[in-house]
Amino acid sequence: MALAVTSSSSTAISGSSFSRSGASSESKALQICSIRLSGRTHLSQRRFSLKPLNAESHSRSESWVPRASTLTAPEVEEKGGEVEDFEQLAKKLEDASPLEIMDKALEKFGDDIAIAFSGAEDVALIEYARLTGKPFRVFSLDTGRLNPETYRLFDAVEKQYGIRIEYMFPDAVEVQALVRNKGLFSFYEDGHQECCRVRKVRPLRRALKGLKAWITGQRKDQSPGTRSEIPIVQVDPVFEGLDGGAGSLVKWNPLANVEGADVWTFLRTMDVPVNALHAQGYVSIGCEPCTRPVLPGQHEREGRWWWEDAKAKECGLHKGNIKEEDGAVDSKPAAVQEIFESNNVVTLSKEGIENLTKLRNRKEAWLVVLYAPWCPFCQAMEASYIELAEKLAGKGVKVAKFRADGEQKEFAKQELQLGSFPTILLFPKSAPRAIKYPSEHRDVDSLMSFVNLLR
Ligand code: SF4
């Protein structure tokens, strides 16, 4: 059975319009080919060398997305042959329609490229791919936590387009360890990054290692904090492709300059199957526990990981959107600005906090945050914590901080109950053991209640 192969009708593309004979949807396509384009891109200077394409079609059992069990680390190869400047290409395509961009992507990469389909409005990508008349491949990450409506959409899409979606699943052992250790809903307590890493990012990484390019539905208007500079095409700044090493993967974002309303006009006009959750107020759709409907006027990303800081809302699939200075880079104690700087916040050394844990009768209670200055959750609570320290100054509770990343991390995990950053501990005056602050609410009032109840 052919994989994600559309009809073989030819498609002629010129400028931002296109024509295609036969199907009734073509006239509709012509109606929607004028799409508002917003914003301009800023592109890196990196270059990427192309390898010859393999344009053979594959059956489901011959999926090009490798299974976890068959993967080996790719060799980093010397890249020869033609060199493509994707910055230049992105500039050329800046005013192109999504259809034109999709056509170019499929033409360049053949079977070495696949559409990443999340089960939401990025179904538009599949429709655009169909309209090119070229064969295309689709993969999706089945995290195990999707809504039933999303699974039904996957099925409807497979039937409508006569394709087989190449599903990627998380590693069963990793999921088992996470859930056994932390429960089914740990992301509400210590952030979504760990669960997303296991259920999404690692499966995605495996998928991309079987490809030379991928196509995403990212748009600039989706998340003003992190997606405002998405180029039409770029060397992927985060993931590696088939050839291995930095620069071995190209990322296409045909919808980068399209506004959400125009995507919906396109979907309606083309009568494309959509996720039933959209009719219930959902806009951006991910896993069931981490997605909720939004109200009219609310930004769509407010329906995702709503309990977290806005800049921490990238699940890792598009981490390259976040600039390093935003501090969201994984576990990297780089030279970043120190936080919790206040005369009322005591900086504890390792010896200092060890002594604190050994004391049985303390003169005062201590509140200590275990932090990493690059962590966005720590940064988000900085103002509250400093205000709290001011309020508690001279009131019998010392407020302190202990930097627990880098070489202190293991010690903090073993001895100080560190799960993720930030971890807040109260050392009461008379109780020997530190009490871990159990909530994600790190505002002054919540922290003050915790201190006053237990000091
Ligand atoms: Fe886990 Fe939520 Fe991320 Fe899905 S979106 S992988 S449930 S944290």
Tab-separated table of C-alpha atoms and ligand atoms in Angstrom:
chain	number	residue	atom	x	y	z
A	1	MET	CA	0.000	0.000	0.000
A	2	ALA	CA	1.359	3.385	-0.925
A	3	LEU	CA	2.152	5.749	1.885
A	4	ALA	CA	0.467	9.114	1.923
A	5	VAL	CA	0.255	9.264	-1.842
A	6	THR	CA	-2.186	11.614	-3.504
A	7	SER	CA	-3.630	11.414	-6.967
A	8	SER	CA	-1.097	11.875	-9.712
A	9	SER	CA	-2.823	14.759	-11.491
A	10	SER	CA	-0.390	17.426	-12.480
A	11	THR	CA	-0.446	20.824	-10.872
A	12	ALA	CA	0.760	24.025	-12.453
A	13	ILE	CA	1.879	26.737	-10.073
A	14	SER	CA	2.602	30.260	-11.027
A	15	GLY	CA	3.209	33.096	-8.580
A	16	SER	CA	0.773	32.801	-5.748
A	17	SER	CA	-1.990	31.133	-7.723
A	18	PHE	CA	-2.363	27.638	-9.107
A	19	SER	CA	-4.570	25.514	-11.316
A	20	ARG	CA	-5.360	21.835	-11.421
A	21	SER	CA	-7.794	19.965	-13.578
A	22	GLY	CA	-10.478	17.534	-12.492
A	23	ALA	CA	-11.425	17.623	-8.821
A	24	SER	CA	-14.325	19.786	-7.733
A	25	SER	CA	-12.270	21.250	-4.943
A	26	GLU	CA	-9.968	22.924	-7.424
A	27	SER	CA	-12.268	25.823	-8.061
A	28	LYS	CA	-12.504	26.285	-4.316
A	29	ALA	CA	-8.740	26.251	-4.111
A	30	LEU	CA	-8.614	29.061	-6.606
A	31	GLN	CA	-10.944	31.094	-4.424
A	32	ILE	CA	-8.728	30.838	-1.398
A	33	CYS	CA	-5.362	31.310	-3.030
A	34	SER	CA	-5.268	34.932	-1.955
A	35	ILE	CA	-4.224	34.803	1.661
A	36	ARG	CA	-3.220	37.601	3.979
A	37	LEU	CA	0.435	37.408	4.783
A	38	SER	CA	1.702	38.997	7.954
A	39	GLY	CA	5.101	39.924	9.308
A	40	ARG	CA	8.617	39.435	8.011
A	41	THR	CA	11.168	36.869	8.969
A	42	HIS	CA	14.615	37.134	10.450
A	43	LEU	CA	16.819	34.331	9.264
A	44	SER	CA	20.052	32.770	10.322
A	45	GLN	CA	23.114	32.721	8.113
A	46	ARG	CA	23.487	28.972	8.217
A	47	ARG	CA	23.846	26.898	5.096
A	48	PHE	CA	22.776	23.376	4.303
A	49	SER	CA	24.035	20.944	1.717
A	50	LEU	CA	21.488	18.853	-0.145
A	51	LYS	CA	21.797	15.199	-0.988
A	52	PRO	CA	20.105	13.527	-3.956
A	53	LEU	CA	16.462	12.744	-3.375
A	54	ASN	CA	14.960	9.342	-3.238
A	55	ALA	CA	11.544	9.666	-4.784
A	56	GLU	CA	10.323	6.087	-4.453
A	57	SER	CA	6.984	5.585	-2.749
A	58	HIS	CA	6.771	3.293	0.276
A	59	SER	CA	4.198	1.048	1.807
A	60	ARG	CA	3.063	1.326	5.420
A	61	SER	CA	5.324	-1.501	6.469
A	62	GLU	CA	8.221	0.248	4.770
A	63	SER	CA	7.738	3.453	6.743
A	64	TRP	CA	10.639	5.817	6.421
A	65	VAL	CA	10.159	6.999	9.927
A	66	PRO	CA	12.312	4.489	11.815
A	67	ARG	CA	11.008	2.497	14.739
A	68	ALA	CA	12.647	3.167	18.078
A	69	SER	CA	14.012	-0.354	18.270
A	70	THR	CA	15.810	-0.093	14.939
A	71	LEU	CA	17.528	3.210	15.517
A	72	THR	CA	21.236	3.714	15.716
A	73	ALA	CA	23.036	6.987	16.186
A	74	PRO	CA	23.656	8.519	12.766
A	75	GLU	CA	27.191	9.102	11.608
A	76	VAL	CA	28.132	12.690	11.047
A	77	GLU	CA	29.036	12.838	7.377
A	78	GLU	CA	31.035	15.253	5.319
A	79	LYS	CA	28.443	16.947	3.144
A	80	GLY	CA	29.314	17.371	-0.477
A	81	GLY	CA	27.522	18.407	-3.632
A	82	GLU	CA	25.214	21.304	-4.172
A	83	VAL	CA	24.915	23.848	-1.379
A	84	GLU	CA	21.556	25.481	-0.843
A	85	ASP	CA	21.237	28.793	0.921
A	86	PHE	CA	17.958	28.536	2.792
A	87	GLU	CA	18.104	32.103	3.946
A	88	GLN	CA	17.967	33.212	0.336
A	89	LEU	CA	15.246	30.698	-0.447
A	90	ALA	CA	13.166	31.903	2.496
A	91	LYS	CA	13.464	35.472	1.246
A	92	LYS	CA	12.339	34.396	-2.202
A	93	LEU	CA	9.342	32.593	-0.749
A	94	GLU	CA	8.372	35.287	1.729
A	95	ASP	CA	5.354	36.363	-0.331
A	96	ALA	CA	4.573	32.925	-1.748
A	97	SER	CA	1.305	31.165	-0.969
A	98	PRO	CA	1.318	28.113	1.318
A	99	LEU	CA	0.555	25.995	-1.728
A	100	GLU	CA	3.576	27.282	-3.574
A	101	ILE	CA	5.781	26.725	-0.522
A	102	MET	CA	4.431	23.223	-0.034
A	103	ASP	CA	5.055	22.434	-3.690
A	104	LYS	CA	8.629	23.673	-3.447
A	105	ALA	CA	9.276	21.648	-0.291
A	106	LEU	CA	7.927	18.422	-1.770
A	107	GLU	CA	9.751	19.010	-5.037
A	108	LYS	CA	13.080	19.511	-3.274
A	109	PHE	CA	12.899	16.681	-0.783
A	110	GLY	CA	10.605	14.020	-2.273
A	111	ASP	CA	10.311	11.070	0.104
A	112	ASP	CA	12.839	12.566	2.516
A	113	ILE	CA	10.309	15.081	3.806
A	114	ALA	CA	7.164	14.548	5.872
A	115	ILE	CA	4.359	16.670	7.270
A	116	ALA	CA	4.108	16.760	11.066
A	117	PHE	CA	0.398	16.504	11.789
A	118	SER	CA	-0.871	17.280	15.283
A	119	GLY	CA	-4.533	16.582	14.716
A	120	ALA	CA	-5.588	20.228	14.786
A	121	GLU	CA	-5.967	22.865	12.086
A	122	ASP	CA	-2.613	21.871	10.608
A	123	VAL	CA	-4.710	19.417	8.598
A	124	ALA	CA	-4.507	22.352	6.160
A	125	LEU	CA	-0.975	21.200	5.373
A	126	ILE	CA	-2.281	17.855	4.182
A	127	GLU	CA	-4.821	19.552	1.969
A	128	TYR	CA	-2.140	21.794	0.489
A	129	ALA	CA	0.060	18.760	-0.105
A	130	ARG	CA	-2.810	17.027	-1.884
A	131	LEU	CA	-3.340	20.060	-4.053
A	132	THR	CA	0.251	19.957	-5.267
A	133	GLY	CA	-0.476	16.593	-6.870
A	134	LYS	CA	2.831	15.287	-5.531
A	135	PRO	CA	3.252	12.271	-3.247
A	136	PHE	CA	3.628	13.246	0.378
A	137	ARG	CA	4.147	11.626	3.754
A	138	VAL	CA	2.525	12.456	7.084
A	139	PHE	CA	3.649	11.537	10.566
A	140	SER	CA	2.057	12.159	13.921
A	141	LEU	CA	3.080	11.793	17.554
A	142	ASP	CA	0.669	9.613	19.478
A	143	THR	CA	1.492	10.617	23.038
A	144	GLY	CA	-1.070	8.244	24.519
A	145	ARG	CA	-2.840	11.241	26.068
A	146	LEU	CA	-4.734	12.613	23.082
A	147	ASN	CA	-8.461	13.293	23.027
A	148	PRO	CA	-10.732	10.681	21.434
A	149	GLU	CA	-11.747	13.378	18.942
A	150	THR	CA	-8.152	13.660	17.761
A	151	TYR	CA	-7.894	9.922	17.123
A	152	ARG	CA	-11.124	10.116	15.157
A	153	LEU	CA	-9.700	12.930	13.084
A	154	PHE	CA	-6.593	10.871	12.338
A	155	ASP	CA	-8.846	8.119	11.071
A	156	ALA	CA	-10.973	10.513	9.008
A	157	VAL	CA	-7.873	12.053	7.457
A	158	GLU	CA	-6.439	8.679	6.524
A	159	LYS	CA	-9.696	7.772	4.822
A	160	GLN	CA	-10.244	11.118	3.126
A	161	TYR	CA	-6.764	11.293	1.636
A	162	GLY	CA	-6.149	7.578	1.158
A	163	ILE	CA	-3.005	7.795	3.245
A	164	ARG	CA	-1.486	6.034	6.225
A	165	ILE	CA	-0.209	8.335	8.923
A	166	GLU	CA	3.178	7.227	10.246
A	167	TYR	CA	2.523	7.281	13.993
A	168	MET	CA	5.387	7.688	16.422
A	169	PHE	CA	4.923	6.382	19.962
A	170	PRO	CA	6.851	7.144	23.133
A	171	ASP	CA	9.255	4.593	24.545
A	172	ALA	CA	7.173	2.323	26.788
A	173	VAL	CA	9.915	1.957	29.406
A	174	GLU	CA	10.347	5.717	29.699
A	175	VAL	CA	6.614	6.307	30.060
A	176	GLN	CA	6.391	3.540	32.628
A	177	ALA	CA	9.216	5.049	34.693
A	178	LEU	CA	7.717	8.527	34.564
A	179	VAL	CA	4.227	7.437	35.547
A	180	ARG	CA	5.357	5.017	38.247
A	181	ASN	CA	7.620	7.632	39.813
A	182	LYS	CA	5.500	10.716	39.481
A	183	GLY	CA	1.961	9.690	38.651
A	184	LEU	CA	-0.233	10.413	35.680
A	185	PHE	CA	-0.494	14.154	36.126
A	186	SER	CA	2.980	15.231	37.251
A	187	PHE	CA	2.978	18.057	34.710
A	188	TYR	CA	0.484	20.012	36.824
A	189	GLU	CA	2.994	19.973	39.666
A	190	ASP	CA	6.398	20.379	38.130
A	191	GLY	CA	5.747	21.590	34.612
A	192	HIS	CA	5.084	19.881	31.312
A	193	GLN	CA	8.654	19.683	30.081
A	194	GLU	CA	9.506	16.242	31.447
A	195	CYS	CA	6.340	14.547	30.226
A	196	CYS	CA	6.598	16.286	26.844
A	197	ARG	CA	10.209	15.196	26.583
A	198	VAL	CA	9.206	11.551	27.018
A	199	ARG	CA	5.944	11.542	25.091
A	200	LYS	CA	6.683	14.032	22.340
A	201	VAL	CA	10.213	15.301	21.938
A	202	ARG	CA	12.066	11.994	21.941
A	203	PRO	CA	9.616	10.317	19.534
A	204	LEU	CA	9.865	13.389	17.327
A	205	ARG	CA	13.644	13.214	17.419
A	206	ARG	CA	13.465	9.588	16.306
A	207	ALA	CA	11.105	10.485	13.482
A	208	LEU	CA	13.254	13.322	12.249
A	209	LYS	CA	16.364	11.178	12.167
A	210	GLY	CA	14.723	9.327	9.303
A	211	LEU	CA	14.141	12.504	7.299
A	212	LYS	CA	16.016	15.330	5.626
A	213	ALA	CA	13.236	17.856	6.040
A	214	TRP	CA	9.919	18.290	7.799
A	215	ILE	CA	6.883	20.495	7.383
A	216	THR	CA	5.125	22.106	10.327
A	217	GLY	CA	1.953	24.126	10.773
A	218	GLN	CA	3.627	26.822	12.870
A	219	ARG	CA	2.334	30.340	12.390
A	220	LYS	CA	3.690	33.631	13.622
A	221	ASP	CA	0.369	34.640	15.125
A	222	GLN	CA	0.084	31.519	17.300
A	223	SER	CA	2.312	32.614	20.148
A	224	PRO	CA	3.536	36.176	20.019
A	225	GLY	CA	6.057	35.456	22.767
A	226	THR	CA	7.854	32.639	20.982
A	227	ARG	CA	6.739	32.330	17.365
A	228	SER	CA	6.980	35.854	16.042
A	229	GLU	CA	10.097	35.163	13.969
A	230	ILE	CA	9.247	31.922	12.216
A	231	PRO	CA	10.825	31.767	8.753
A	232	ILE	CA	9.188	30.058	5.770
A	233	VAL	CA	12.124	27.663	5.601
A	234	GLN	CA	15.188	27.286	7.748
A	235	VAL	CA	17.914	24.890	8.701
A	236	ASP	CA	16.395	23.306	11.792
A	237	PRO	CA	18.058	24.951	14.785
A	238	VAL	CA	17.296	22.103	17.192
A	239	PHE	CA	16.940	18.679	15.596
A	240	GLU	CA	19.129	16.460	13.442
A	241	GLY	CA	18.072	14.759	10.243
A	242	LEU	CA	19.029	11.602	8.396
A	243	ASP	CA	22.594	12.643	7.668
A	244	GLY	CA	23.252	13.486	11.314
A	245	GLY	CA	24.896	16.508	12.850
A	246	ALA	CA	23.985	20.175	12.976
A	247	GLY	CA	22.432	21.444	9.775
A	248	SER	CA	21.259	18.029	8.607
A	249	LEU	CA	17.569	18.873	8.741
A	250	VAL	CA	15.476	21.540	7.056
A	251	LYS	CA	12.244	22.830	8.542
A	252	TRP	CA	9.486	24.236	6.359
A	253	ASN	CA	6.708	26.387	7.778
A	254	PRO	CA	4.345	27.050	4.856
A	255	LEU	CA	1.745	28.713	7.126
A	256	ALA	CA	4.237	30.993	8.906
A	257	ASN	CA	2.790	34.187	7.458
A	258	VAL	CA	-0.839	33.076	7.340
A	259	GLU	CA	-3.305	34.248	9.945
A	260	GLY	CA	-5.392	31.747	11.878
A	261	ALA	CA	-8.653	33.088	10.453
A	262	ASP	CA	-7.392	32.490	6.928
A	263	VAL	CA	-6.446	28.908	7.726
A	264	TRP	CA	-10.028	28.387	8.853
A	265	THR	CA	-11.425	29.990	5.742
A	266	PHE	CA	-9.297	27.581	3.744
A	267	LEU	CA	-10.426	24.542	5.737
A	268	ARG	CA	-14.094	25.457	5.414
A	269	THR	CA	-13.831	26.271	1.731
A	270	MET	CA	-12.064	23.021	0.930
A	271	ASP	CA	-14.418	20.983	3.147
A	272	VAL	CA	-11.498	19.422	4.967
A	273	PRO	CA	-12.177	17.136	7.975
A	274	VAL	CA	-11.458	18.959	11.217
A	275	ASN	CA	-11.164	18.019	14.852
A	276	ALA	CA	-14.605	17.988	16.527
A	277	LEU	CA	-13.045	19.759	19.514
A	278	HIS	CA	-12.873	22.979	17.522
A	279	ALA	CA	-16.681	23.181	17.684
A	280	GLN	CA	-16.401	23.032	21.484
A	281	GLY	CA	-14.180	26.110	21.770
A	282	TYR	CA	-10.780	24.466	21.423
A	283	VAL	CA	-8.388	26.260	19.086
A	284	SER	CA	-4.869	24.955	19.672
A	285	ILE	CA	-5.155	21.224	20.411
A	286	GLY	CA	-2.605	18.983	22.077
A	287	CYS	CA	-2.939	16.319	24.748
A	288	GLU	CA	-6.232	16.016	26.620
A	289	PRO	CA	-4.969	16.996	30.097
A	290	CYS	CA	-3.000	19.963	28.771
A	291	THR	CA	-5.544	21.519	26.433
A	292	ARG	CA	-8.711	23.411	27.221
A	293	PRO	CA	-11.128	25.596	25.286
A	294	VAL	CA	-10.528	29.324	25.158
A	295	LEU	CA	-13.060	32.093	25.460
A	296	PRO	CA	-13.791	34.544	22.644
A	297	GLY	CA	-10.948	37.055	22.593
A	298	GLN	CA	-8.528	34.829	24.464
A	299	HIS	CA	-5.337	33.938	22.646
A	300	GLU	CA	-5.321	30.344	21.418
A	301	ARG	CA	-2.136	29.484	23.326
A	302	GLU	CA	-3.939	30.330	26.576
A	303	GLY	CA	-5.673	27.007	26.117
A	304	ARG	CA	-2.370	25.112	26.397
A	305	TRP	CA	-0.507	24.504	29.683
A	306	TRP	CA	-2.547	27.358	31.159
A	307	TRP	CA	-1.029	26.868	34.593
A	308	GLU	CA	2.437	27.817	33.348
A	309	ASP	CA	4.303	30.930	32.360
A	310	ALA	CA	3.715	31.984	28.736
A	311	LYS	CA	7.330	31.577	27.636
A	312	ALA	CA	7.507	28.031	28.956
A	313	LYS	CA	4.700	26.923	26.656
A	314	GLU	CA	6.813	25.478	23.857
A	315	CYS	CA	6.757	21.736	24.386
A	316	GLY	CA	10.210	21.220	22.943
A	317	LEU	CA	9.053	20.393	19.430
A	318	HIS	CA	9.823	23.922	18.359
A	319	LYS	CA	12.295	24.906	21.041
A	320	GLY	CA	14.393	26.770	18.485
A	321	ASN	CA	11.694	29.435	18.597
A	322	ILE	CA	12.852	30.438	22.048
A	323	LYS	CA	15.913	32.586	22.147
A	324	GLU	CA	18.608	31.629	24.615
A	325	GLU	CA	18.336	34.832	26.514
A	326	ASP	CA	14.801	33.828	27.404
A	327	GLY	CA	16.399	31.240	29.645
A	328	ALA	CA	14.310	28.331	28.454
A	329	VAL	CA	17.212	26.237	27.239
A	330	ASP	CA	17.299	22.828	28.836
A	331	SER	CA	19.506	22.194	31.862
A	332	LYS	CA	22.301	24.488	30.813
A	333	PRO	CA	23.900	26.478	33.624
A	334	ALA	CA	25.362	29.066	31.275
A	335	ALA	CA	26.394	32.618	32.098
A	336	VAL	CA	22.916	33.958	32.751
A	337	GLN	CA	21.859	36.748	34.996
A	338	GLU	CA	21.511	35.877	38.660
A	339	ILE	CA	18.016	36.056	40.134
A	340	PHE	CA	16.453	36.581	43.577
A	341	GLU	CA	18.950	39.384	44.214
A	342	SER	CA	17.782	41.150	47.367
A	343	ASN	CA	19.207	42.113	50.756
A	344	ASN	CA	16.377	40.129	52.288
A	345	VAL	CA	17.245	36.891	50.487
A	346	VAL	CA	20.187	34.969	51.966
A	347	THR	CA	22.396	33.092	49.492
A	348	LEU	CA	23.163	29.656	50.896
A	349	SER	CA	26.268	27.645	50.057
A	350	LYS	CA	26.153	23.862	49.971
A	351	GLU	CA	27.596	23.752	53.482
A	352	GLY	CA	25.029	26.298	54.621
A	353	ILE	CA	22.045	24.319	53.450
A	354	GLU	CA	23.588	21.070	54.729
A	355	ASN	CA	23.844	22.645	58.183
A	356	LEU	CA	20.261	23.788	57.935
A	357	THR	CA	19.090	20.250	57.239
A	358	LYS	CA	21.036	18.937	60.246
A	359	LEU	CA	19.688	21.413	62.800
A	360	ARG	CA	16.953	20.112	65.055
A	361	ASN	CA	15.956	23.291	66.872
A	362	ARG	CA	16.435	26.333	64.712
A	363	LYS	CA	16.326	29.867	66.056
A	364	GLU	CA	14.089	30.828	63.164
A	365	ALA	CA	12.155	29.101	60.431
A	366	TRP	CA	13.784	29.183	56.965
A	367	LEU	CA	12.140	29.337	53.574
A	368	VAL	CA	14.544	28.272	50.802
A	369	VAL	CA	14.057	28.201	47.049
A	370	LEU	CA	16.131	25.671	45.094
A	371	TYR	CA	16.558	27.378	41.757
A	372	ALA	CA	18.417	27.695	38.487
A	373	PRO	CA	18.719	31.239	37.133
A	374	TRP	CA	18.024	30.137	33.545
A	375	CYS	CA	14.784	28.383	34.491
A	376	PRO	CA	11.733	30.336	33.262
A	377	PHE	CA	9.600	29.134	36.179
A	378	CYS	CA	12.181	30.482	38.626
A	379	GLN	CA	12.335	33.755	36.737
A	380	ALA	CA	8.550	33.964	36.787
A	381	MET	CA	8.401	33.753	40.595
A	382	GLU	CA	11.312	36.108	41.254
A	383	ALA	CA	9.260	39.227	41.978
A	384	SER	CA	6.881	37.381	44.318
A	385	TYR	CA	9.711	35.784	46.201
A	386	ILE	CA	11.539	39.053	46.736
A	387	GLU	CA	8.331	40.739	47.881
A	388	LEU	CA	7.702	37.875	50.283
A	389	ALA	CA	11.243	38.220	51.666
A	390	GLU	CA	10.613	41.913	52.305
A	391	LYS	CA	7.373	41.151	54.124
A	392	LEU	CA	9.002	38.486	56.290
A	393	ALA	CA	12.108	40.521	57.123
A	394	GLY	CA	12.489	40.711	60.925
A	395	LYS	CA	9.427	38.515	61.479
A	396	GLY	CA	11.142	35.292	62.532
A	397	VAL	CA	11.438	33.649	59.105
A	398	LYS	CA	14.635	33.793	57.076
A	399	VAL	CA	14.187	33.705	53.308
A	400	ALA	CA	17.000	32.149	51.297
A	401	LYS	CA	18.003	30.693	47.950
A	402	PHE	CA	20.233	27.814	46.934
A	403	ARG	CA	21.371	27.422	43.336
A	404	ALA	CA	20.774	23.744	42.667
A	405	ASP	CA	21.652	23.202	39.010
A	406	GLY	CA	24.963	22.007	37.577
A	407	GLU	CA	27.102	20.026	39.991
A	408	GLN	CA	24.722	20.665	42.891
A	409	LYS	CA	21.806	19.031	41.156
A	410	GLU	CA	22.435	15.457	42.252
A	411	PHE	CA	23.002	16.543	45.839
A	412	ALA	CA	19.792	18.573	45.739
A	413	LYS	CA	17.858	15.646	44.316
A	414	GLN	CA	19.201	13.220	46.916
A	415	GLU	CA	19.121	15.440	49.987
A	416	LEU	CA	16.728	18.294	49.305
A	417	GLN	CA	13.733	16.748	47.535
A	418	LEU	CA	14.527	18.558	44.292
A	419	GLY	CA	12.175	17.370	41.566
A	420	SER	CA	12.247	20.273	39.194
A	421	PHE	CA	12.950	23.977	39.371
A	422	PRO	CA	11.897	25.798	41.410
A	423	THR	CA	11.500	23.667	44.533
A	424	ILE	CA	10.561	25.608	47.654
A	425	LEU	CA	11.339	24.216	51.093
A	426	LEU	CA	10.262	25.380	54.527
A	427	PHE	CA	12.515	24.427	57.430
A	428	PRO	CA	10.195	24.987	60.430
A	429	LYS	CA	11.631	26.179	63.720
A	430	SER	CA	11.228	22.905	65.535
A	431	ALA	CA	10.468	20.153	62.988
A	432	PRO	CA	13.634	18.426	61.791
A	433	ARG	CA	12.584	17.747	58.224
A	434	ALA	CA	12.056	20.329	55.508
A	435	ILE	CA	8.540	20.577	54.124
A	436	LYS	CA	8.245	20.895	50.364
A	437	TYR	CA	5.854	23.545	49.057
A	438	PRO	CA	3.284	21.459	47.206
A	439	SER	CA	1.650	24.017	44.923
A	440	GLU	CA	2.297	25.653	41.553
A	441	HIS	CA	0.835	28.894	42.922
A	442	ARG	CA	3.918	30.921	43.749
A	443	ASP	CA	2.288	34.268	44.414
A	444	VAL	CA	3.007	36.146	47.629
A	445	ASP	CA	-0.282	35.290	49.358
A	446	SER	CA	-0.049	31.560	48.672
A	447	LEU	CA	3.551	31.377	49.842
A	448	MET	CA	2.766	33.485	52.913
A	449	SER	CA	-0.091	31.149	53.905
A	450	PHE	CA	2.213	28.173	53.574
A	451	VAL	CA	4.836	29.824	55.773
A	452	ASN	CA	2.364	30.975	58.421
A	453	LEU	CA	0.658	27.596	58.664
A	454	LEU	CA	3.848	25.643	59.138
A	455	ARG	CA	6.524	27.893	60.580
B	1	SF4	FE1	2.475	15.167	28.649
B	1	SF4	FE2	0.805	17.260	28.539
B	1	SF4	FE3	3.104	17.245	27.147
B	1	SF4	FE4	1.071	15.676	26.443
B	1	SF4	S1	1.119	17.943	26.405
B	1	SF4	S2	3.188	15.112	26.519
B	1	SF4	S3	0.245	15.080	28.471
B	1	SF4	S4	2.834	17.288	29.392
